[in-house]
Structure formats: C-alpha cells, structure tokens
C-alpha cells in the first residue's frame, strides 16, 4: 500500500516570503497526488491535484506543486504568502481505488506579519 | 449551496454510550466517506460507500458501523464509545472515484469520550 510522509509538521514564515511544504510518497504502482488545505474549524478543501501529464500543477490561491517521480516527491510551493494562507496542509496519495487514499500527517503553515 | 452537512458539531459521550453522527450531502454524489482526524496522524478512512445500499470498510473500521439507505445520507454509528474514539470526524463525498474528482468535506464533528 502507498504511504505519505510530510517532512515538516510546522512551518512558520513571514508574510510575502516564499514557502515550500514537502511531501514524499511511496507506492509500487502509478499514483495520483493531491494537496488539501484545512482552515480552522473547517473541513478540507482541494488545493490541487496531479493525475497525469505536466509535472508542474497549478492550484488555487497561487499555489503550485511539482511531481518528481525519481524522487517520489510532490512538494507544494508559493512564491509569496499572505496571512490568509495560515492553515494546515495535507498531502494525499491514491492509486485509484475507492479506499486507498492515504493522507499525510499534515503541515501547519503559520504566516506572520 | 449546503454541500456536505454534518451534525452535531460537538459531542461529549461517556464510555459505553452510543451515538450516531449524521452526514448529508445535496450534490447527488454517489461516493461518500467517513474519516477520523487525530493530531499528528492525518486522516484515516473508517468506512466508505459507492452508492445507496453499498458500504465497505476502510483502514480503521473497528468500533463503528454505517448504513447508506439513500444517496444523500451516510450516518456513522458508535455502539459502545471508548476513549480511543475521541477524535474529529469528517464526512466527505465525491462524484466519482477519488482520483477523478475532488473530495468535498463537511466541517467535522468533534467527539470526546470520557
């Protein structure tokens, strides 16, 4: 079965600074990769997904992620963060079945003024 | 534009009590899921359903039961609550299999078992 490791549990950054949230996965088959964001007291929302094609995926709110098959990574980046980006971010991997989407433990991004 | 609605938002149970967490969606999605979220652990799938009348176990089903009598509703039942079931529970739905369409999540139910 596949698994996901988010390498940082907390990432503090200053407003307008760039940020990278790291995600590595393991799987023996082709995968689909996702980033979800969770704002306080809310459910998760899809930020972006990689299914196939271009390895650079653009999502909502200026976020993007790059699929790197050789390094089994799917890191999330934003060139300039805002206070409103403060949230928890989850990386997830699926091989296409119904019950096989695995989530990472989450990275709490805190943007400071 | 309700999406996925979960009730209640909060609940405190005593050990051994039972309760049902309600989940309803108004998007006519076939696929529905129950996850639990524990600090530092991400989300774990409890049960899922691919349509009315069809349910299946996820990664952590022990201590829970579900039913899916309609497309809209997917309640989660705890029969004998245990402290290990203290968690935040999320219901989600999707139009198709997870890799083809995004999951739509409810706002969660925070359950404490003491």
PDB file of N, CA and C in Angstrom, chain A residues 18-94:
ATOM      1  N   UNK A  18       8.574  33.398   0.338  1.00  0.00           N
ATOM      2  CA  UNK A  18       8.216  32.155  -0.354  1.00  0.00           C
ATOM      3  C   UNK A  18       8.137  31.007   0.642  1.00  0.00           C
ATOM      4  N   UNK A  19       7.390  29.976   0.264  1.00  0.00           N
ATOM      5  CA  UNK A  19       7.271  28.810   1.144  1.00  0.00           C
ATOM      6  C   UNK A  19       7.259  27.532   0.318  1.00  0.00           C
ATOM      7  N   UNK A  20       7.815  26.478   0.897  1.00  0.00           N
ATOM      8  CA  UNK A  20       7.745  25.150   0.303  1.00  0.00           C
ATOM      9  C   UNK A  20       7.344  24.164   1.390  1.00  0.00           C
ATOM     10  N   UNK A  21       6.293  23.413   1.141  1.00  0.00           N
ATOM     11  CA  UNK A  21       5.856  22.359   2.051  1.00  0.00           C
ATOM     12  C   UNK A  21       6.183  21.029   1.379  1.00  0.00           C
ATOM     13  N   UNK A  22       6.931  20.187   2.104  1.00  0.00           N
ATOM     14  CA  UNK A  22       7.484  18.997   1.465  1.00  0.00           C
ATOM     15  C   UNK A  22       6.626  17.767   1.695  1.00  0.00           C
ATOM     16  N   UNK A  23       6.540  16.950   0.640  1.00  0.00           N
ATOM     17  CA  UNK A  23       5.752  15.717   0.682  1.00  0.00           C
ATOM     18  C   UNK A  23       6.493  14.644  -0.104  1.00  0.00           C
ATOM     19  N   UNK A  24       6.706  13.507   0.523  1.00  0.00           N
ATOM     20  CA  UNK A  24       7.254  12.345  -0.162  1.00  0.00           C
ATOM     21  C   UNK A  24       6.277  11.190  -0.053  1.00  0.00           C
ATOM     22  N   UNK A  25       6.213  10.355  -1.059  1.00  0.00           N
ATOM     23  CA  UNK A  25       5.288   9.235  -1.050  1.00  0.00           C
ATOM     24  C   UNK A  25       6.022   7.956  -1.405  1.00  0.00           C
ATOM     25  N   UNK A  26       5.386   6.856  -1.081  1.00  0.00           N
ATOM     26  CA  UNK A  26       5.893   5.559  -1.526  1.00  0.00           C
ATOM     27  C   UNK A  26       4.733   4.766  -2.091  1.00  0.00           C
ATOM     28  N   UNK A  27       4.976   4.144  -3.227  1.00  0.00           N
ATOM     29  CA  UNK A  27       3.948   3.335  -3.873  1.00  0.00           C
ATOM     30  C   UNK A  27       4.606   2.434  -4.895  1.00  0.00           C
ATOM     31  N   UNK A  28       4.025   1.276  -5.082  1.00  0.00           N
ATOM     32  CA  UNK A  28       4.576   0.327  -6.055  1.00  0.00           C
ATOM     33  C   UNK A  28       3.909   0.465  -7.421  1.00  0.00           C
ATOM     34  N   UNK A  29       2.889   1.318  -7.508  1.00  0.00           N
ATOM     35  CA  UNK A  29       2.182   1.496  -8.776  1.00  0.00           C
ATOM     36  C   UNK A  29       2.076   2.981  -9.083  1.00  0.00           C
ATOM     37  N   UNK A  30       1.488   3.279 -10.221  1.00  0.00           N
ATOM     38  CA  UNK A  30       1.275   4.682 -10.577  1.00  0.00           C
ATOM     39  C   UNK A  30       0.341   5.334  -9.575  1.00  0.00           C
ATOM     40  N   UNK A  31       0.590   6.594  -9.305  1.00  0.00           N
ATOM     41  CA  UNK A  31      -0.164   7.277  -8.265  1.00  0.00           C
ATOM     42  C   UNK A  31      -0.812   8.550  -8.766  1.00  0.00           C
ATOM     43  N   UNK A  32      -1.803   8.952  -8.009  1.00  0.00           N
ATOM     44  CA  UNK A  32      -2.412  10.262  -8.162  1.00  0.00           C
ATOM     45  C   UNK A  32      -2.108  11.023  -6.870  1.00  0.00           C
ATOM     46  N   UNK A  33      -1.759  12.277  -6.984  1.00  0.00           N
ATOM     47  CA  UNK A  33      -1.293  13.040  -5.830  1.00  0.00           C
ATOM     48  C   UNK A  33      -2.133  14.292  -5.639  1.00  0.00           C
ATOM     49  N   UNK A  34      -2.341  14.661  -4.385  1.00  0.00           N
ATOM     50  CA  UNK A  34      -3.235  15.758  -4.041  1.00  0.00           C
ATOM     51  C   UNK A  34      -2.646  16.587  -2.900  1.00  0.00           C
ATOM     52  N   UNK A  35      -2.998  17.859  -2.896  1.00  0.00           N
ATOM     53  CA  UNK A  35      -2.809  18.703  -1.731  1.00  0.00           C
ATOM     54  C   UNK A  35      -4.167  19.277  -1.335  1.00  0.00           C
ATOM     55  N   UNK A  36      -4.474  19.139  -0.031  1.00  0.00           N
ATOM     56  CA  UNK A  36      -5.690  19.716   0.528  1.00  0.00           C
ATOM     57  C   UNK A  36      -5.293  20.744   1.588  1.00  0.00           C
ATOM     58  N   UNK A  37      -6.158  21.745   1.785  1.00  0.00           N
ATOM     59  CA  UNK A  37      -5.927  22.758   2.811  1.00  0.00           C
ATOM     60  C   UNK A  37      -7.093  22.737   3.790  1.00  0.00           C
ATOM     61  N   UNK A  38      -6.777  22.904   5.067  1.00  0.00           N
ATOM     62  CA  UNK A  38      -7.798  22.936   6.103  1.00  0.00           C
ATOM     63  C   UNK A  38      -7.651  24.220   6.911  1.00  0.00           C
ATOM     64  N   UNK A  39      -8.634  25.100   6.787  1.00  0.00           N
ATOM     65  CA  UNK A  39      -8.668  26.313   7.606  1.00  0.00           C
ATOM     66  C   UNK A  39      -9.290  25.975   8.960  1.00  0.00           C
ATOM     67  N   UNK A  40      -9.030  26.772   9.986  1.00  0.00           N
ATOM     68  CA  UNK A  40      -9.506  26.448  11.334  1.00  0.00           C
ATOM     69  C   UNK A  40     -10.994  26.162  11.382  1.00  0.00           C
ATOM     70  N   UNK A  41     -11.340  25.075  12.062  1.00  0.00           N
ATOM     71  CA  UNK A  41     -12.734  24.671  12.282  1.00  0.00           C
ATOM     72  C   UNK A  41     -13.498  24.397  10.990  1.00  0.00           C
ATOM     73  N   UNK A  42     -12.787  24.015   9.962  1.00  0.00           N
ATOM     74  CA  UNK A  42     -13.435  23.670   8.697  1.00  0.00           C
ATOM     75  C   UNK A  42     -12.954  22.315   8.208  1.00  0.00           C
ATOM     76  N   UNK A  43     -13.664  21.784   7.209  1.00  0.00           N
ATOM     77  CA  UNK A  43     -13.196  20.574   6.553  1.00  0.00           C
ATOM     78  C   UNK A  43     -12.097  20.895   5.555  1.00  0.00           C
ATOM     79  N   UNK A  44     -11.579  19.855   4.922  1.00  0.00           N
ATOM     80  CA  UNK A  44     -10.507  20.030   3.954  1.00  0.00           C
ATOM     81  C   UNK A  44     -11.061  20.478   2.611  1.00  0.00           C
ATOM     82  N   UNK A  45     -10.259  21.266   1.895  1.00  0.00           N
ATOM     83  CA  UNK A  45     -10.618  21.698   0.543  1.00  0.00           C
ATOM     84  C   UNK A  45      -9.476  21.334  -0.391  1.00  0.00           C
ATOM     85  N   UNK A  46      -9.816  20.923  -1.603  1.00  0.00           N
ATOM     86  CA  UNK A  46      -8.788  20.568  -2.567  1.00  0.00           C
ATOM     87  C   UNK A  46      -8.046  21.814  -3.033  1.00  0.00           C
ATOM     88  N   UNK A  47      -6.715  21.747  -2.972  1.00  0.00           N
ATOM     89  CA  UNK A  47      -5.866  22.845  -3.429  1.00  0.00           C
ATOM     90  C   UNK A  47      -5.413  22.588  -4.865  1.00  0.00           C
ATOM     91  N   UNK A  48      -4.956  21.367  -5.116  1.00  0.00           N
ATOM     92  CA  UNK A  48      -4.531  20.977  -6.456  1.00  0.00           C
ATOM     93  C   UNK A  48      -4.354  19.466  -6.499  1.00  0.00           C
ATOM     94  N   UNK A  49      -4.239  18.950  -7.727  1.00  0.00           N
ATOM     95  CA  UNK A  49      -4.050  17.511  -7.885  1.00  0.00           C
ATOM     96  C   UNK A  49      -3.211  17.227  -9.118  1.00  0.00           C
ATOM     97  N   UNK A  50      -2.477  16.114  -9.056  1.00  0.00           N
ATOM     98  CA  UNK A  50      -1.732  15.607 -10.192  1.00  0.00           C
ATOM     99  C   UNK A  50      -2.321  14.249 -10.558  1.00  0.00           C
ATOM    100  N   UNK A  51      -2.812  14.157 -11.797  1.00  0.00           N
ATOM    101  CA  UNK A  51      -3.321  12.876 -12.290  1.00  0.00           C
ATOM    102  C   UNK A  51      -2.400  12.310 -13.350  1.00  0.00           C
ATOM    103  N   UNK A  52      -1.963  13.174 -14.286  1.00  0.00           N
ATOM    104  CA  UNK A  52      -1.048  12.758 -15.352  1.00  0.00           C
ATOM    105  C   UNK A  52      -0.625  14.026 -16.087  1.00  0.00           C
ATOM    106  N   UNK A  53       0.274  13.866 -17.066  1.00  0.00           N
ATOM    107  CA  UNK A  53       0.643  14.998 -17.899  1.00  0.00           C
ATOM    108  C   UNK A  53       1.734  15.845 -17.279  1.00  0.00           C
ATOM    109  N   UNK A  54       1.621  17.143 -17.432  1.00  0.00           N
ATOM    110  CA  UNK A  54       2.645  18.066 -16.947  1.00  0.00           C
ATOM    111  C   UNK A  54       2.926  17.853 -15.468  1.00  0.00           C
ATOM    112  N   UNK A  55       4.217  17.820 -15.132  1.00  0.00           N
ATOM    113  CA  UNK A  55       4.579  17.546 -13.734  1.00  0.00           C
ATOM    114  C   UNK A  55       4.415  18.773 -12.846  1.00  0.00           C
ATOM    115  N   UNK A  56       4.244  19.958 -13.440  1.00  0.00           N
ATOM    116  CA  UNK A  56       4.006  21.164 -12.652  1.00  0.00           C
ATOM    117  C   UNK A  56       2.510  21.441 -12.653  1.00  0.00           C
ATOM    118  N   UNK A  57       1.944  21.431 -11.480  1.00  0.00           N
ATOM    119  CA  UNK A  57       0.498  21.584 -11.342  1.00  0.00           C
ATOM    120  C   UNK A  57       0.196  22.888 -10.625  1.00  0.00           C
ATOM    121  N   UNK A  58      -0.708  23.658 -11.188  1.00  0.00           N
ATOM    122  CA  UNK A  58      -1.101  24.912 -10.538  1.00  0.00           C
ATOM    123  C   UNK A  58      -2.461  24.735  -9.868  1.00  0.00           C
ATOM    124  N   UNK A  59      -2.589  25.329  -8.681  1.00  0.00           N
ATOM    125  CA  UNK A  59      -3.830  25.213  -7.946  1.00  0.00           C
ATOM    126  C   UNK A  59      -4.428  26.557  -7.619  1.00  0.00           C
ATOM    127  N   UNK A  60      -5.311  26.547  -6.638  1.00  0.00           N
ATOM    128  CA  UNK A  60      -5.971  27.787  -6.253  1.00  0.00           C
ATOM    129  C   UNK A  60      -5.074  28.614  -5.336  1.00  0.00           C
ATOM    130  N   UNK A  61      -5.389  29.892  -5.212  1.00  0.00           N
ATOM    131  CA  UNK A  61      -4.696  30.798  -4.293  1.00  0.00           C
ATOM    132  C   UNK A  61      -3.202  30.933  -4.568  1.00  0.00           C
ATOM    133  N   UNK A  62      -2.760  30.716  -5.821  1.00  0.00           N
ATOM    134  CA  UNK A  62      -1.376  30.928  -6.183  1.00  0.00           C
ATOM    135  C   UNK A  62      -0.425  29.799  -5.833  1.00  0.00           C
ATOM    136  N   UNK A  63      -0.935  28.686  -5.339  1.00  0.00           N
ATOM    137  CA  UNK A  63      -0.097  27.537  -5.018  1.00  0.00           C
ATOM    138  C   UNK A  63       0.193  26.699  -6.256  1.00  0.00           C
ATOM    139  N   UNK A  64       1.343  26.044  -6.238  1.00  0.00           N
ATOM    140  CA  UNK A  64       1.692  25.089  -7.281  1.00  0.00           C
ATOM    141  C   UNK A  64       2.493  23.954  -6.658  1.00  0.00           C
ATOM    142  N   UNK A  65       2.538  22.824  -7.349  1.00  0.00           N
ATOM    143  CA  UNK A  65       3.288  21.678  -6.857  1.00  0.00           C
ATOM    144  C   UNK A  65       3.943  20.985  -8.036  1.00  0.00           C
ATOM    145  N   UNK A  66       5.062  20.353  -7.762  1.00  0.00           N
ATOM    146  CA  UNK A  66       5.782  19.655  -8.813  1.00  0.00           C
ATOM    147  C   UNK A  66       5.916  18.188  -8.478  1.00  0.00           C
ATOM    148  N   UNK A  67       5.472  17.341  -9.400  1.00  0.00           N
ATOM    149  CA  UNK A  67       5.588  15.898  -9.259  1.00  0.00           C
ATOM    150  C   UNK A  67       6.964  15.477  -9.741  1.00  0.00           C
ATOM    151  N   UNK A  68       7.713  14.812  -8.875  1.00  0.00           N
ATOM    152  CA  UNK A  68       9.041  14.327  -9.226  1.00  0.00           C
ATOM    153  C   UNK A  68       9.062  12.824  -8.994  1.00  0.00           C
ATOM    154  N   UNK A  69       8.947  12.079 -10.082  1.00  0.00           N
ATOM    155  CA  UNK A  69       8.821  10.618  -9.961  1.00  0.00           C
ATOM    156  C   UNK A  69      10.105   9.982  -9.434  1.00  0.00           C
ATOM    157  N   UNK A  70      11.239  10.480  -9.873  1.00  0.00           N
ATOM    158  CA  UNK A  70      12.508   9.862  -9.464  1.00  0.00           C
ATOM    159  C   UNK A  70      12.773  10.076  -7.977  1.00  0.00           C
ATOM    160  N   UNK A  71      12.315  11.190  -7.436  1.00  0.00           N
ATOM    161  CA  UNK A  71      12.498  11.463  -6.012  1.00  0.00           C
ATOM    162  C   UNK A  71      11.239  11.150  -5.209  1.00  0.00           C
ATOM    163  N   UNK A  72      10.227  10.623  -5.856  1.00  0.00           N
ATOM    164  CA  UNK A  72       8.927  10.326  -5.229  1.00  0.00           C
ATOM    165  C   UNK A  72       8.481  11.471  -4.329  1.00  0.00           C
ATOM    166  N   UNK A  73       8.453  12.658  -4.918  1.00  0.00           N
ATOM    167  CA  UNK A  73       8.064  13.835  -4.136  1.00  0.00           C
ATOM    168  C   UNK A  73       6.983  14.620  -4.845  1.00  0.00           C
ATOM    169  N   UNK A  74       6.280  15.430  -4.069  1.00  0.00           N
ATOM    170  CA  UNK A  74       5.207  16.291  -4.593  1.00  0.00           C
ATOM    171  C   UNK A  74       5.147  17.509  -3.684  1.00  0.00           C
ATOM    172  N   UNK A  75       6.177  18.336  -3.769  1.00  0.00           N
ATOM    173  CA  UNK A  75       6.289  19.492  -2.875  1.00  0.00           C
ATOM    174  C   UNK A  75       5.383  20.632  -3.320  1.00  0.00           C
ATOM    175  N   UNK A  76       4.822  21.314  -2.355  1.00  0.00           N
ATOM    176  CA  UNK A  76       3.908  22.438  -2.592  1.00  0.00           C
ATOM    177  C   UNK A  76       4.670  23.743  -2.399  1.00  0.00           C
ATOM    178  N   UNK A  77       4.445  24.700  -3.308  1.00  0.00           N
ATOM    179  CA  UNK A  77       5.181  25.960  -3.220  1.00  0.00           C
ATOM    180  C   UNK A  77       4.250  27.151  -3.455  1.00  0.00           C
ATOM    181  N   UNK A  78       4.654  28.270  -2.881  1.00  0.00           N
ATOM    182  CA  UNK A  78       4.004  29.537  -3.192  1.00  0.00           C
ATOM    183  C   UNK A  78       5.080  30.617  -3.104  1.00  0.00           C
ATOM    184  N   UNK A  79       5.185  31.477  -4.118  1.00  0.00           N
ATOM    185  CA  UNK A  79       6.292  32.450  -4.143  1.00  0.00           C
ATOM    186  C   UNK A  79       6.161  33.565  -3.112  1.00  0.00           C
ATOM    187  N   UNK A  80       4.928  33.873  -2.687  1.00  0.00           N
ATOM    188  CA  UNK A  80       4.721  34.966  -1.754  1.00  0.00           C
ATOM    189  C   UNK A  80       3.445  34.690  -0.951  1.00  0.00           C
ATOM    190  N   UNK A  81       3.598  34.410   0.332  1.00  0.00           N
ATOM    191  CA  UNK A  81       2.426  34.000   1.124  1.00  0.00           C
ATOM    192  C   UNK A  81       1.760  35.206   1.777  1.00  0.00           C
ATOM    193  N   UNK A  82       0.487  34.997   2.100  1.00  0.00           N
ATOM    194  CA  UNK A  82      -0.311  36.006   2.789  1.00  0.00           C
ATOM    195  C   UNK A  82      -0.745  35.468   4.145  1.00  0.00           C
ATOM    196  N   UNK A  83      -1.128  36.386   5.009  1.00  0.00           N
ATOM    197  CA  UNK A  83      -1.636  35.995   6.327  1.00  0.00           C
ATOM    198  C   UNK A  83      -2.751  34.959   6.178  1.00  0.00           C
ATOM    199  N   UNK A  84      -3.591  35.151   5.168  1.00  0.00           N
ATOM    200  CA  UNK A  84      -4.747  34.279   4.962  1.00  0.00           C
ATOM    201  C   UNK A  84      -4.375  32.852   4.548  1.00  0.00           C
ATOM    202  N   UNK A  85      -3.101  32.619   4.240  1.00  0.00           N
ATOM    203  CA  UNK A  85      -2.653  31.254   3.908  1.00  0.00           C
ATOM    204  C   UNK A  85      -2.389  30.421   5.156  1.00  0.00           C
ATOM    205  N   UNK A  86      -2.468  31.029   6.318  1.00  0.00           N
ATOM    206  CA  UNK A  86      -2.299  30.285   7.568  1.00  0.00           C
ATOM    207  C   UNK A  86      -3.360  29.195   7.657  1.00  0.00           C
ATOM    208  N   UNK A  87      -2.921  27.943   7.721  1.00  0.00           N
ATOM    209  CA  UNK A  87      -3.829  26.790   7.684  1.00  0.00           C
ATOM    210  C   UNK A  87      -2.989  25.531   7.829  1.00  0.00           C
ATOM    211  N   UNK A  88      -3.680  24.391   7.833  1.00  0.00           N
ATOM    212  CA  UNK A  88      -2.980  23.113   7.815  1.00  0.00           C
ATOM    213  C   UNK A  88      -3.108  22.531   6.413  1.00  0.00           C
ATOM    214  N   UNK A  89      -2.018  21.984   5.920  1.00  0.00           N
ATOM    215  CA  UNK A  89      -1.960  21.481   4.560  1.00  0.00           C
ATOM    216  C   UNK A  89      -1.662  19.981   4.594  1.00  0.00           C
ATOM    217  N   UNK A  90      -2.454  19.239   3.822  1.00  0.00           N
ATOM    218  CA  UNK A  90      -2.325  17.786   3.791  1.00  0.00           C
ATOM    219  C   UNK A  90      -1.987  17.313   2.385  1.00  0.00           C
ATOM    220  N   UNK A  91      -0.982  16.475   2.302  1.00  0.00           N
ATOM    221  CA  UNK A  91      -0.645  15.790   1.066  1.00  0.00           C
ATOM    222  C   UNK A  91      -1.333  14.424   1.083  1.00  0.00           C
ATOM    223  N   UNK A  92      -1.819  13.971  -0.060  1.00  0.00           N
ATOM    224  CA  UNK A  92      -2.508  12.681  -0.117  1.00  0.00           C
ATOM    225  C   UNK A  92      -2.131  11.965  -1.401  1.00  0.00           C
ATOM    226  N   UNK A  93      -2.145  10.632  -1.342  1.00  0.00           N
ATOM    227  CA  UNK A  93      -1.793   9.809  -2.494  1.00  0.00           C
ATOM    228  C   UNK A  93      -2.837   8.720  -2.681  1.00  0.00           C
ATOM    229  N   UNK A  94      -3.137   8.432  -3.936  1.00  0.00           N
ATOM    230  CA  UNK A  94      -4.094   7.383  -4.264  1.00  0.00           C
ATOM    231  C   UNK A  94      -3.598   6.621  -5.480  1.00  0.00           C
TER     232      UNK A  94
END
